[in-house]
Structure formats: C-alpha cells, structure tokens
Coordinates of C-alpha atoms in Angstrom, one line a residue:
Chain A
M1 CA 69.3 111.6 76.8
D2 CA 72.3 113.8 76.3
L3 CA 73.3 113.3 80.0
F4 CA 72.8 109.5 79.6
L5 CA 75.1 109.4 76.5
Q6 CA 77.6 111.6 78.2
Q7 CA 77.7 109.2 81.2
I8 CA 78.0 106.3 78.9
L9 CA 81.0 107.9 77.2
N10 CA 82.5 108.7 80.6
G11 CA 81.9 105.1 81.6
I12 CA 83.6 103.8 78.5
M13 CA 86.6 106.1 79.2
L14 CA 86.8 105.0 82.8
G15 CA 86.3 101.4 81.7
S16 CA 89.2 101.7 79.2
T17 CA 91.6 102.4 82.1
Y18 CA 90.1 99.7 84.2
A19 CA 90.3 97.2 81.3
V20 CA 94.0 97.9 80.6
V21 CA 95.0 97.8 84.3
A22 CA 92.9 94.7 85.0
L23 CA 94.4 93.0 81.9
G24 CA 97.9 93.5 83.3
L25 CA 96.8 92.2 86.7
T26 CA 95.1 89.1 85.3
L27 CA 98.3 88.1 83.6
V28 CA 100.2 88.3 86.8
F29 CA 97.5 87.1 89.2
G30 CA 95.8 84.6 87.0
I31 CA 98.7 83.2 85.1
L32 CA 101.7 83.5 87.5
H33 CA 99.4 83.2 90.6
I34 CA 101.0 86.2 92.2
P35 CA 98.6 88.4 94.1
N36 CA 100.3 91.6 93.0
F37 CA 98.5 93.8 95.4
A38 CA 100.9 96.6 94.6
H39 CA 99.6 96.7 91.0
G40 CA 97.5 99.9 91.6
H41 CA 100.6 101.5 93.1
L42 CA 102.7 100.6 90.1
Y43 CA 100.1 102.3 88.0
M44 CA 100.3 105.4 90.2
L45 CA 104.1 105.4 89.9
G46 CA 103.7 105.2 86.1
G47 CA 101.7 108.3 86.2
Y48 CA 104.3 110.1 88.3
V49 CA 107.2 109.0 86.1
T50 CA 105.4 110.4 83.0
F51 CA 104.8 113.6 85.0
F52 CA 108.5 113.7 85.8
F53 CA 109.5 113.4 82.2
I54 CA 107.1 116.0 81.0
T55 CA 107.6 118.7 83.6
L56 CA 111.2 118.2 84.6
L57 CA 112.8 117.0 81.4
G58 CA 110.5 118.7 79.0
F59 CA 109.6 115.5 77.0
G60 CA 106.6 115.5 74.8
F61 CA 103.5 113.5 75.9
W62 CA 104.1 110.4 73.8
T63 CA 107.9 110.2 74.5
A64 CA 107.2 110.6 78.2
M65 CA 104.6 107.9 78.1
I66 CA 106.9 105.4 76.3
S67 CA 109.8 106.3 78.6
S68 CA 107.5 105.7 81.5
M69 CA 106.4 102.4 80.2
I70 CA 110.0 101.3 79.8
I71 CA 111.0 102.4 83.3
L72 CA 108.0 100.8 84.8
A73 CA 108.7 97.5 82.9
L74 CA 112.2 97.5 84.6
I75 CA 110.6 98.3 88.0
G76 CA 108.1 95.5 87.4
I77 CA 111.0 93.0 86.8
L78 CA 112.7 94.3 89.9
V79 CA 109.6 94.0 92.0
E80 CA 109.0 90.4 90.8
R81 CA 112.6 89.5 91.7
V82 CA 112.8 91.1 95.1
V83 CA 109.3 91.0 96.4
Y84 CA 107.6 87.9 95.0
R85 CA 110.1 85.4 93.7
P86 CA 111.6 84.5 97.1
L87 CA 108.0 83.6 98.2
R88 CA 107.0 81.6 95.2
D89 CA 106.6 78.2 96.8
Q90 CA 104.9 79.6 99.9
P91 CA 101.3 80.2 100.7
H92 CA 99.7 83.0 98.7
I93 CA 99.1 85.0 101.8
N94 CA 102.8 85.6 102.4
S95 CA 103.1 87.1 98.9
F96 CA 100.1 89.2 99.8
I97 CA 101.8 90.6 102.9
S98 CA 104.9 91.2 100.9
A99 CA 102.8 93.1 98.4
I100 CA 101.5 95.3 101.2
G101 CA 105.1 96.1 102.1
A102 CA 105.8 97.0 98.5
L103 CA 102.8 99.3 98.2
M104 CA 103.6 101.1 101.4
F105 CA 107.1 101.6 100.1
L106 CA 105.9 102.9 96.7
E107 CA 103.2 105.2 98.1
T108 CA 105.6 106.7 100.6
F109 CA 108.4 107.0 98.0
V110 CA 106.1 109.1 95.8
V111 CA 105.0 111.2 98.8
V112 CA 108.6 111.9 99.7
A113 CA 109.7 112.6 96.1
W114 CA 106.7 114.7 94.9
G115 CA 104.7 115.6 97.9
P116 CA 101.3 114.3 99.1
Q117 CA 99.3 116.8 97.0
G118 CA 97.8 116.0 93.6
Q119 CA 99.7 117.0 90.5
R120 CA 98.4 117.7 87.0
I121 CA 100.0 116.8 83.7
P122 CA 99.4 119.5 81.1
N123 CA 96.7 118.3 78.7
P124 CA 98.3 117.7 75.3
Y125 CA 95.0 117.6 73.4
P126 CA 92.5 119.8 75.2
N127 CA 90.4 120.7 72.2
P128 CA 86.8 119.5 72.3
V129 CA 85.3 117.3 69.6
E130 CA 81.7 116.7 68.9
I131 CA 80.3 113.3 68.1
G132 CA 76.6 113.1 67.5
G133 CA 75.7 116.0 69.8
I134 CA 78.0 114.9 72.6
I135 CA 81.1 117.0 73.3
L136 CA 84.2 115.5 74.7
T137 CA 87.8 116.5 74.8
Q138 CA 90.2 114.9 72.4
Q139 CA 92.2 113.5 75.3
R140 CA 89.1 111.5 76.4
L141 CA 88.6 110.1 73.0
L142 CA 92.3 109.3 72.9
V143 CA 92.1 107.3 76.1
I144 CA 89.3 105.2 74.6
I145 CA 91.2 104.6 71.3
A146 CA 94.6 104.0 72.8
A147 CA 93.2 101.5 75.2
I148 CA 91.7 99.5 72.4
V149 CA 95.0 99.7 70.5
L150 CA 96.9 98.5 73.6
I151 CA 94.4 95.6 74.2
V152 CA 94.6 94.5 70.5
L153 CA 98.5 94.7 70.5
L154 CA 98.7 92.7 73.7
Q155 CA 96.3 90.1 72.4
L156 CA 98.3 89.7 69.2
F157 CA 101.5 89.4 71.3
L158 CA 100.0 86.7 73.5
K159 CA 98.5 84.7 70.6
K160 CA 100.9 85.2 67.7
T161 CA 104.4 85.6 69.0
T162 CA 106.6 83.0 70.5
P163 CA 107.3 84.9 73.8
G164 CA 103.6 85.5 74.1
T165 CA 102.8 81.8 73.7
T166 CA 105.3 80.9 76.4
I167 CA 103.2 82.9 78.8
E168 CA 100.2 80.9 77.8
A169 CA 102.1 77.7 78.1
V170 CA 103.2 78.5 81.6
A171 CA 99.6 79.4 82.5
Q172 CA 98.3 76.1 81.2
N173 CA 100.9 73.8 82.7
R174 CA 103.9 75.1 84.6
E175 CA 105.8 71.7 84.8
G176 CA 105.0 70.9 81.2
A177 CA 106.3 74.3 80.1
M178 CA 109.5 73.7 82.0
L179 CA 109.8 70.2 80.4
V180 CA 109.7 71.6 76.9
G181 CA 112.5 74.0 77.8
I182 CA 110.7 77.2 78.7
N183 CA 112.5 79.3 81.2
V184 CA 109.8 80.0 83.7
N185 CA 111.8 82.6 85.5
R186 CA 112.2 84.6 82.3
V187 CA 108.5 84.2 81.6
S188 CA 107.7 85.6 85.1
S189 CA 109.9 88.6 84.5
M190 CA 108.5 89.2 81.1
T191 CA 104.9 88.9 82.3
F192 CA 105.6 91.4 85.1
A193 CA 107.3 93.8 82.7
I194 CA 104.2 93.8 80.4
S195 CA 101.8 94.1 83.3
T196 CA 103.5 97.1 84.8
A197 CA 104.2 98.8 81.4
T198 CA 100.5 98.6 80.5
A199 CA 99.6 100.0 83.9
A200 CA 102.0 102.9 83.3
A201 CA 100.4 103.5 79.9
A202 CA 96.9 103.6 81.4
A203 CA 98.1 106.0 84.1
S204 CA 99.8 108.3 81.6
L205 CA 96.8 108.4 79.3
V206 CA 94.3 109.5 82.0
A207 CA 96.7 111.6 83.9
P208 CA 95.9 114.8 81.9
I209 CA 92.2 114.3 82.6
F210 CA 92.3 113.5 86.3
M211 CA 94.9 114.6 88.8
I212 CA 97.6 112.2 89.8
S213 CA 98.0 111.7 93.6
P214 CA 100.0 109.2 95.7
S215 CA 96.8 107.7 97.0
M216 CA 95.2 107.0 93.7
G217 CA 96.7 103.6 93.3
A218 CA 95.1 101.9 96.3
L219 CA 91.5 102.1 95.1
L220 CA 92.4 101.4 91.5
G221 CA 94.4 98.4 92.6
M222 CA 91.4 97.0 94.5
K223 CA 89.1 97.6 91.6
A224 CA 91.4 95.8 89.3
F225 CA 91.3 92.8 91.7
V226 CA 87.5 93.0 91.8
I227 CA 87.5 92.9 88.0
V228 CA 90.0 90.1 87.8
I229 CA 88.1 88.0 90.3
L230 CA 84.7 88.7 88.7
G231 CA 86.0 88.2 85.2
G232 CA 87.8 85.0 86.0
L233 CA 91.4 84.4 87.0
G234 CA 93.7 84.6 84.0
S235 CA 90.9 85.3 81.6
V236 CA 91.9 88.1 79.2
P237 CA 88.4 88.7 77.8
G238 CA 87.0 88.6 81.3
A239 CA 89.3 91.3 82.4
I240 CA 88.5 93.5 79.4
F241 CA 84.7 93.1 79.6
G242 CA 84.8 93.4 83.4
G243 CA 86.8 96.6 83.1
Y244 CA 84.3 98.2 80.8
I245 CA 81.3 97.0 82.8
L246 CA 82.7 98.4 86.0
G247 CA 83.4 101.7 84.3
L248 CA 79.8 101.9 83.1
I249 CA 78.4 100.9 86.5
E250 CA 80.4 103.6 88.1
A251 CA 79.6 106.3 85.7
L252 CA 75.9 105.5 85.6
G253 CA 75.6 104.7 89.4
G254 CA 77.6 107.8 90.2
G255 CA 75.5 109.9 87.8
Y256 CA 72.1 108.6 88.7
I257 CA 72.1 107.0 92.1
S258 CA 74.8 108.3 94.4
A259 CA 78.3 109.5 93.7
D260 CA 79.3 108.9 97.3
Y261 CA 78.5 105.2 97.3
K262 CA 79.7 104.3 93.8
D263 CA 82.6 102.3 95.1
V264 CA 80.4 100.5 97.6
F265 CA 78.5 98.9 94.6
A266 CA 81.6 97.5 93.1
F267 CA 83.1 96.1 96.3
G268 CA 79.7 94.9 97.6
A269 CA 79.2 93.1 94.3
L270 CA 82.5 91.3 94.8
I271 CA 81.5 90.1 98.3
L272 CA 78.1 88.9 97.0
I273 CA 79.6 87.1 94.1
L274 CA 82.2 85.4 96.2
A275 CA 79.4 84.3 98.5
I276 CA 77.8 82.4 95.7
R277 CA 81.0 81.3 93.9
P278 CA 84.0 81.4 96.3
T279 CA 86.4 81.0 93.3
G280 CA 85.0 83.9 91.3
L281 CA 82.5 84.0 88.5
F282 CA 84.6 82.0 86.0
G283 CA 87.1 80.6 88.5
R284 CA 88.0 77.1 87.6
E285 CA 90.5 76.1 90.2
E286 CA 91.0 76.4 93.9
V287 CA 93.5 79.0 94.8
G288 CA 95.3 78.7 98.1
Chain R
M1 CA 103.0 70.9 128.8
A2 CA 102.3 74.4 127.8
V3 CA 100.9 75.0 131.3
R4 CA 104.1 73.7 132.8
L5 CA 106.2 76.1 130.7
F6 CA 103.9 78.9 131.7
F7 CA 104.4 78.3 135.4
K8 CA 108.2 78.0 134.9
E9 CA 108.1 81.5 133.4
K10 CA 105.5 82.9 135.7
W11 CA 108.0 85.0 137.7
F12 CA 109.1 86.7 134.4
Y13 CA 105.5 87.5 133.6
L14 CA 104.8 88.8 137.1
L15 CA 107.7 91.1 136.7
I16 CA 106.3 92.5 133.5
L17 CA 102.9 92.9 135.1
A18 CA 104.4 94.8 138.0
F19 CA 106.3 97.0 135.5
A20 CA 103.0 97.6 133.6
L21 CA 101.3 98.6 136.9
T22 CA 104.0 101.1 137.7
V23 CA 104.1 102.7 134.2
P24 CA 102.0 105.8 135.3
F25 CA 104.8 106.7 137.8
L26 CA 107.5 106.2 135.2
V27 CA 106.3 108.0 132.1
P28 CA 108.1 111.3 131.4
G29 CA 105.0 113.3 130.3
R30 CA 101.4 113.4 129.2
Y31 CA 102.2 113.1 125.5
F32 CA 104.2 110.0 126.0
F33 CA 101.6 108.6 128.4
Q34 CA 99.0 109.1 125.6
I35 CA 101.2 107.1 123.3
I36 CA 101.4 104.2 125.8
I37 CA 97.6 104.2 126.1
M38 CA 97.2 104.1 122.3
S39 CA 99.7 101.3 122.2
C40 CA 97.6 99.3 124.7
L41 CA 94.5 99.8 122.5
Y42 CA 96.4 98.8 119.4
A43 CA 97.9 95.9 121.2
M44 CA 94.3 94.7 121.8
A45 CA 93.5 95.1 118.2
T46 CA 96.7 93.4 117.0
L47 CA 96.2 90.5 119.4
S48 CA 92.7 89.9 118.1
M49 CA 93.9 90.2 114.5
N50 CA 96.6 87.6 115.4
L51 CA 93.8 85.1 116.2
I52 CA 92.3 85.1 112.7
L53 CA 95.5 85.9 110.8
G54 CA 98.2 84.3 112.8
Y55 CA 96.6 81.3 114.5
T56 CA 93.8 80.5 112.0
G57 CA 95.8 81.6 108.9
Q58 CA 93.0 83.7 107.3
A59 CA 94.3 87.2 106.5
S60 CA 91.4 89.4 107.5
L61 CA 92.1 92.9 106.3
A62 CA 88.8 94.2 107.6
H63 CA 90.1 94.5 111.1
A64 CA 90.0 98.3 111.2
G65 CA 86.5 98.2 109.8
F66 CA 85.4 96.3 112.9
F67 CA 87.4 98.5 115.1
G68 CA 85.6 101.4 113.5
I69 CA 82.2 99.7 114.0
G70 CA 83.0 99.4 117.7
A71 CA 84.2 103.0 117.8
Y72 CA 81.2 104.5 116.1
G73 CA 78.9 102.3 118.2
V74 CA 80.2 103.6 121.4
G75 CA 80.6 107.1 120.1
L76 CA 77.1 107.4 118.9
M77 CA 75.5 105.6 121.8
T78 CA 77.3 107.4 124.6
K79 CA 76.6 110.8 122.9
A80 CA 72.9 109.8 123.0
G81 CA 73.2 109.4 126.7
I82 CA 73.6 105.6 127.1
S83 CA 76.1 104.5 129.7
F84 CA 79.6 103.6 128.4
W85 CA 79.4 100.3 130.2
A86 CA 76.2 99.3 128.3
A87 CA 77.4 100.8 125.0
L88 CA 80.7 99.0 125.0
P89 CA 79.5 95.4 125.1
V90 CA 76.7 96.2 122.8
S91 CA 79.1 97.7 120.2
A92 CA 81.5 94.8 120.6
L93 CA 78.7 92.4 120.1
L94 CA 77.5 94.4 117.1
A95 CA 81.0 94.1 115.6
A96 CA 81.0 90.4 116.3
F97 CA 77.5 90.0 114.7
I98 CA 78.5 92.0 111.6
G99 CA 81.6 89.8 111.5
L100 CA 79.4 86.8 111.5
L101 CA 77.3 88.2 108.6
I102 CA 80.5 89.0 106.6
G103 CA 82.3 85.9 107.6
L104 CA 79.5 83.6 106.3
P105 CA 80.1 84.6 102.6
T106 CA 83.8 85.6 102.8
L107 CA 85.2 82.6 104.7
R108 CA 84.0 80.3 102.0
T109 CA 86.9 81.8 100.0
R110 CA 90.6 81.0 100.5
G111 CA 93.9 82.8 100.6
S112 CA 94.2 86.0 98.8
Y113 CA 90.5 85.9 97.8
F114 CA 89.6 86.2 101.5
A115 CA 92.1 89.0 102.0
I116 CA 90.7 91.0 99.1
A117 CA 87.0 90.3 100.1
T118 CA 87.7 91.5 103.6
L119 CA 89.7 94.4 102.4
C120 CA 86.7 95.4 100.3
F121 CA 84.4 95.2 103.3
G122 CA 86.8 97.4 105.3
V123 CA 86.8 100.0 102.6
I124 CA 83.0 99.8 102.5
V125 CA 82.8 100.5 106.2
S126 CA 85.0 103.6 105.9
I127 CA 83.0 104.9 102.8
I128 CA 79.8 104.5 104.7
A129 CA 81.3 106.2 107.7
G130 CA 82.3 109.1 105.5
S131 CA 79.1 109.3 103.4
W132 CA 76.2 108.6 105.8
V133 CA 76.4 112.1 107.1
S134 CA 73.2 112.2 109.1
L135 CA 74.3 109.3 111.3
T136 CA 78.1 109.5 111.3
G137 CA 78.8 113.2 110.7
G138 CA 80.6 112.4 107.4
Y139 CA 84.2 113.2 107.1
T140 CA 84.3 115.4 110.1
G141 CA 83.3 112.4 112.2
V142 CA 81.9 112.4 115.7
V143 CA 83.4 114.7 118.3
G144 CA 82.9 115.3 122.0
I145 CA 82.4 111.7 122.9
P146 CA 82.1 111.5 126.7
K147 CA 84.8 109.7 128.8
P148 CA 83.7 106.3 130.3
T149 CA 80.9 106.7 132.8
P150 CA 82.3 106.7 136.4
I151 CA 81.9 103.5 138.4
P152 CA 80.4 104.1 141.8
F153 CA 82.1 102.1 144.6
P154 CA 80.5 101.7 148.1
V155 CA 83.5 102.8 150.2
I156 CA 86.0 104.8 148.2
G157 CA 83.4 106.7 146.2
K158 CA 83.3 107.2 142.4
L159 CA 86.0 105.9 140.1
S160 CA 86.1 108.4 137.3
F161 CA 88.2 108.2 134.1
N162 CA 89.2 111.8 133.7
S163 CA 92.9 111.4 134.6
L164 CA 95.3 109.6 132.2
T165 CA 96.3 107.3 135.0
A166 CA 92.7 106.0 135.4
Q167 CA 92.4 105.7 131.6
Y168 CA 95.6 103.7 131.5
Y169 CA 94.5 101.3 134.1
L170 CA 91.2 100.9 132.3
V171 CA 92.9 99.9 129.0
L172 CA 95.5 97.8 130.8
A173 CA 92.6 95.8 132.4
F174 CA 91.0 95.3 129.0
L175 CA 94.4 94.4 127.4
L176 CA 94.9 91.8 130.1
L177 CA 91.4 90.5 129.6
T178 CA 92.1 90.2 125.8
L179 CA 95.4 88.5 126.5
F180 CA 93.8 86.1 129.0
V181 CA 91.0 85.1 126.6
M182 CA 93.6 84.6 123.8
H183 CA 95.8 82.6 126.0
R184 CA 92.9 80.3 127.1
L185 CA 91.8 80.0 123.5
V186 CA 95.1 79.3 122.0
F187 CA 96.0 76.6 124.5
S188 CA 92.7 74.9 124.2
L189 CA 91.5 72.2 121.9
Q190 CA 89.7 74.9 120.0
G191 CA 93.0 76.7 119.6
L192 CA 94.6 73.6 118.2
S193 CA 91.8 73.3 115.6
F194 CA 92.5 76.9 114.6
M195 CA 96.1 76.1 114.0
A196 CA 95.3 72.8 112.2
I197 CA 93.3 74.9 109.7
R198 CA 96.2 77.2 109.2
N199 CA 98.7 74.5 108.7
N200 CA 96.6 72.3 106.4
E201 CA 92.9 73.0 105.9
A202 CA 92.2 69.8 103.9
L203 CA 93.9 67.7 106.5
A204 CA 92.0 69.4 109.3
D205 CA 88.8 68.7 107.4
A206 CA 89.8 65.1 107.0
V207 CA 90.4 64.5 110.7
G208 CA 86.9 65.8 111.5
I209 CA 87.3 69.4 112.2
N210 CA 84.3 71.5 110.9
T211 CA 86.7 73.9 109.2
F212 CA 84.0 76.4 108.2
A213 CA 82.4 76.7 111.6
T214 CA 85.9 76.9 113.2
K215 CA 87.0 79.7 110.9
I216 CA 83.7 81.6 111.6
L217 CA 84.3 81.2 115.3
S218 CA 87.8 82.6 115.1
F219 CA 86.7 85.5 112.9
V220 CA 83.8 86.4 115.2
I221 CA 85.9 86.3 118.3
A222 CA 88.6 88.4 116.6
N223 CA 86.1 91.0 115.5
F224 CA 84.5 91.1 118.9
F225 CA 87.8 92.2 120.4
A226 CA 88.4 94.6 117.5
G227 CA 85.1 96.2 118.3
L228 CA 85.9 96.3 122.0
S229 CA 89.2 98.1 121.4
G230 CA 87.5 100.5 119.0
G231 CA 84.8 101.2 121.6
I232 CA 87.3 102.1 124.3
Y233 CA 89.3 104.1 121.7
A234 CA 86.3 106.3 120.9
S235 CA 85.6 107.0 124.5
L236 CA 89.1 107.8 125.6
I237 CA 90.2 109.8 122.5
G238 CA 86.9 111.6 122.4
S239 CA 86.6 111.9 118.6
I240 CA 86.4 109.5 115.7
S241 CA 86.3 109.9 111.9
P242 CA 86.3 107.6 108.9
S243 CA 90.1 107.3 109.3
T244 CA 89.3 105.3 112.5
A245 CA 88.1 102.5 110.2
S246 CA 90.7 103.1 107.4
Y247 CA 92.6 100.1 106.0
M248 CA 95.8 102.0 106.6
L249 CA 95.2 101.2 110.3
T250 CA 94.8 97.5 109.4
F251 CA 98.2 97.7 107.6
N252 CA 99.8 99.3 110.6
W253 CA 98.6 96.5 112.8
L254 CA 99.8 94.0 110.2
V255 CA 103.3 95.6 110.6
Y256 CA 103.1 95.4 114.4
L257 CA 102.0 91.8 114.1
L258 CA 104.5 90.7 111.6
L259 CA 107.5 92.5 113.1
G260 CA 106.5 91.5 116.6
G261 CA 105.9 87.9 115.8
V262 CA 102.8 86.4 114.2
A263 CA 101.1 83.5 115.9
T264 CA 102.7 84.2 119.3
L265 CA 101.0 85.9 122.2
S266 CA 103.8 88.3 123.1
G267 CA 104.7 89.3 119.6
P268 CA 101.6 91.5 118.9
I269 CA 102.1 93.3 122.2
I270 CA 105.8 93.8 121.7
G271 CA 105.1 95.1 118.1
A272 CA 102.3 97.4 119.2
F273 CA 104.5 99.0 121.9
A274 CA 107.9 98.9 120.5
I275 CA 107.2 100.3 117.0
P276 CA 105.2 103.4 118.1
V277 CA 107.6 104.2 120.9
L278 CA 110.5 103.7 118.6
M279 CA 108.9 105.9 116.0
E280 CA 108.4 108.7 118.6
N281 CA 112.1 108.6 119.3
L282 CA 112.9 108.7 115.6
Q283 CA 110.8 111.7 114.8
F284 CA 113.2 112.8 112.2
L285 CA 112.3 109.7 110.2
E286 CA 108.6 110.6 110.2
E287 CA 108.4 111.1 106.5
Y288 CA 110.3 107.9 105.7
R289 CA 108.5 105.8 108.3
L290 CA 106.3 103.9 105.9
L291 CA 109.2 103.6 103.5
I292 CA 111.1 101.7 106.2
F293 CA 108.1 99.8 107.3
G294 CA 107.4 98.6 103.7
V295 CA 111.0 97.3 103.3
L296 CA 110.9 95.7 106.8
L297 CA 107.6 94.0 106.0
I298 CA 109.1 92.4 102.8
V299 CA 112.4 91.4 104.5
V300 CA 110.6 89.9 107.5
I301 CA 108.1 87.9 105.5
I302 CA 110.9 86.5 103.3
F303 CA 113.5 85.8 105.9
S304 CA 111.8 85.5 109.2
P305 CA 108.0 85.1 108.6
R306 CA 107.4 84.8 112.4
G307 CA 109.0 88.1 113.3
L308 CA 111.1 89.1 116.3
M309 CA 109.4 86.5 118.6
G310 CA 110.1 83.9 116.0
V311 CA 113.8 84.7 116.1
I312 CA 113.8 84.7 119.9
E313 CA 111.9 81.5 120.0
S314 CA 114.2 79.6 117.6
V315 CA 117.2 80.8 119.6
W316 CA 115.5 79.8 122.8
N317 CA 114.6 76.4 121.3
K318 CA 118.2 75.8 120.1
S319 CA 119.6 76.6 123.5
K320 CA 117.4 74.1 125.1
A321 CA 117.4 71.5 122.3
K322 CA 117.0 68.7 124.9
N323 CA 113.5 69.9 125.7
P324 CA 111.2 69.0 122.9
V325 CA 108.3 71.2 124.3
R326 CA 107.5 74.1 122.0
K327 CA 105.3 77.0 122.8
A328 CA 102.1 77.9 121.0
G329 CA 102.7 78.7 117.4
G330 CA 105.5 76.2 117.3
E331 CA 103.2 73.4 116.3
Y332 CA 104.8 73.2 112.9
A333 CA 107.4 70.9 114.3
A334 CA 104.8 68.2 114.8
E335 CA 104.0 68.4 111.2
G336 CA 107.5 67.9 110.1
G337 CA 107.1 70.8 107.8
K338 CA 109.3 73.8 107.5
P339 CA 108.2 76.5 110.0
D340 CA 108.8 79.1 107.4
Q341 CA 106.2 77.8 105.0
A342 CA 103.2 79.4 106.7
I343 CA 102.8 82.3 108.9

C-alpha cells in the first residue's frame, strides 16, 4: 500500500510537469496552430538557463527560475518570429520541418555550451516531509504545489485579463479577432512567450530532482504532443488532466509492469486513439 | 514528355553512371570508401523517404524505424544461418508489412498528426530494440553479422563480398534498383496520383483517386525500401544497435532530402552524398555540425522549400522559358499555385 501511494505521489509530481508543459503547448499548437515541435527543447533550455544562473552567477533558486522564465519568454518570441511566422500560411508540415531545424539547433547549442553530460542543480529544499506515512522531499511537494499555482494563474490570465481574452478571441475566430482590432501578430508573440516561460518554470522546478541533460527535451516534447492530441487541441482542461493521467500511467506502469516499456504505453496509446479518432480524442476540426 | 527529356539528358546520366562505376579506383582510402558506401545506403533510405514525404506529402518520421526493422531482420536471420539473399527480401517485406499495419491507423490522420504518430512509432521501435534483450541484445545490439552470402557463378567462380569494392558494387546495384523503381513510379499514373494528394488531397479525392489506398501504397513501398537499405546496412557494417532505428537518423535523412531537393529524384542522392562528404572535409566543425544543419533546415524550408535541386531547376526552367515541359516534382505549375506552398 505504501508503495502504491508512493507511486501515486510520484505520478502526480511527474504529471504536474507534464500538465504545465502540455498547457504551454496546447496554447501554441491548439490556438495558434503552430506545431511547435521544439517545445520540449525550449523546456530543456529553460532548465539549463536556470542552471547557469544558479551555478555561474550564484542566484538563489527562485530568482534564477524567474530570470530563466523571462529569458525563455524572449527566446520564445524570437523563435516564433524567426522559425514559424514566415511559414504561417503554408502547410503545417513545413512548420514542422522548420521546428526540427530549431530543435537540432537548440540541442546542439546546449551540448556545445554545457557539454553532453547531465548536470545537477543543487536541491534548495532537500529535507524530507512526511504526509500520512509517506515520505517525500520538500522539493517534490513544491513541484506539485507550484504547478497548481502556475495553472491557476494562467487560467486567471486567460479568462480574466484583456490580453488573455485576446488569445481566446484569436483561437475562436482569427479573422473576427482581426476585425475588432486585435493585433494577431502580437497575440502570437505573447502566446509563445507564455508557453516557453511556463516550460522554463516546469524545467526549473524538477531540475533539482532529476538531472538536466541536452537530450531530455526530445521525449518530453513528444509526450506533450501526445497529451495535447489526446486531451484535445487547444483544450486547457484537456492538457491539464491529460498531463496528470500520463504521469500516473507512467509511474504506475513503470512501477508495476515494466520500467523499460513505460514510454511504449504512452506512444502506443496515441497511435491507437488516432486510429479510432484521426483528429484526437476531443478534436473538433480537421487540421492540415 | 518526361521520357523525351530523359533521353535528351541520357548522355549526362551515362556519364554519372560511368563515374559511379569507376569510384573504387578513385577513392583515396578505405575510410573514405566506407563513407561512400554509407552514403549509397543512406541515399536509398532518403530516396524512399522522398516517395512518402516528398511526392505524397505525408511526413513519415518513422523511416529509421523501418530501416531498423530491416536491419534487425537481416542481422538476426543471417546470424541464425539463413542466407543473406533470403533474409534480405524477407526483412524488407516484413518492414513493408509492418508499414501496412502502422499505415492503416496513422494515414487516416493528416499533417502534423501523421508526423507525430509516425515519430511515436519510430521511438517505439527503438525502445523495443533496446529493451527486448533476449531477441535484440538490448543496448549492446547485435554484433558479428556475417557479410552477404557469396554468389556462385558457373564460370568465374564465387563472388564474395569481403572486399570493399565488391560491397560498393552491391550497394550501387541496389541504389540503382531503388532509383529505377522510384523513376518508374514517379513518372507513372500512380506517381501522378501521389503528387495529386500532396498538392490537394480533397481535390484528388474529388477526381476519383482513392486517396487512402494511394497513401498506403506509397507508405508501404517507401518502407519496403527503407527495410531493404537497413538489411544491407546490417550485413555490410556487421553490427547494429537501437541507434540504427533512432529518430535522429530520420532527421539526418530529412536534412539530406530537404537540402538536396525534396520531390526530385536527384536531390536525395545529391544530399546523401554531398553532406556526409562535405562534413568529412569539415571535421573541425564536427561539434557545430547539427547547429549549422538546424539553421540550414529552417532557412531552406522558408526560402527554398525544394532545396538545391529546386534552385537548379528554377534556373534551368528560366533559361529555357520557351519550353513549357517541367520535370517531375514541377507539377505545381499546372495547378497555378505557388510552388513554394507545399514541399
């Protein structure tokens, strides 16, 4: 029973990361219709920027994380401008190939700058806490709580503020949004900035628990796509629930069935679901 | 018309063929020769990827997965004592068959969904290759795969494949076979329906093309050749591992394809030879190689989606503007659409 609860908590922690990353991706992929395949790599870069601030500039954990979010937001705007905007009116697949170029660049950049080996951020909160007989480190608890805070803040931003509602307006009707005077380019930049900043936050939060490595972005990016497609394009609740469910599946599947094949379950599920519903579980529209 | 153009240029192609045949006498050393042989194999893989991605417009990112299936098929079967010449077609057919099974669900999806679904399948193949230790040897892979079985000839005796020269002629023969099949396909009615789907799937459907069956056909043929090249790779290189099926390999081929010229027959070959050879000569750039590739990929897809051959072709077409005939892959003109709108 203790093992089960432990795995559940691990699953929730993993799921928190997935939910935050998938949330950023669903804004970009579902709302702007940009298949930002480099999303996982931007997440990875976020982890490294935090690492850079902590180890080289001696920042505290929180300052480093916020700085990393700001830097990644700027990089997100840059990526949108350089990599995706010139291809906006072209078939999706061209953006996809462009994204592959971007992720190759990002991964190699990190390898050249910090080396291919994994790095560890010193854990700011290593002390264990006990909840109902289960022991977990404060940092793990922090990941779970911070993810919830981030998700709630983002939700409030999207629903209650004017810039947030412009994103939703563009999602609902691009031409209509332009007609009422919304600057679609600015919305694109803003959405990208939010998406990459949240990815950086997720990476910074889990970096003290897992190692960061240049290759960690690729699998995570794919998982985020799996979550977004399963949860429904552009659906914020879908991305959040999908993230937690995938985290739980992985923790339980990895703990009880086979740790080697845990990724096969997630990716296999995607192929199966697309076989039944080619536009995803909650997909409403054809995407070309 | 295409045939006429082909015959006009036949001397040029014969010259290239003659050059290809004399390569073993020109290469400076064993190492470089090995790179040429690898390039031939990758050219086969890139050519077949071009069929599904370039001509049919469906970005399959599982290509290295099928290459890996062919490689593991030949590796495991020849180590079990089965002749290479039996194992190779069986493995290629296996890759084609798995391609059919995967194509049935995934080809119902479109655009980036298809790319992601196939990428997921590619990752699954390499995870299985790494985790099914009893069959695949896990992450150490399969080593000591025998060279292709010698072919007995009545007069000249056995033709064995121990020398690099013999291996080179073997891959060259298969590369030419692949090129021949692709050429026949692309210039056939079937090839036109592939391109019709790429250019406008709804329109292709409306004029009576069974788009789903056509896409499946293209995917299965592409995967057959991916498996074929993987099988030859396993036997010639002698060892395989999960990295033989890694998606990074697919991305490499994508770079060859895009830089060489997507939806042309010569582009993939030029890309598969020029880039590795260039990289060998720019060893000092090794670390930055993917950095440059990444930027090049973005620049090419934005400014010249059809790569080097696209540039050459448009210059060629401008210089003979009187002649309205365009080569394969130039069919956009008939649509009146911008050529840059699709790859």
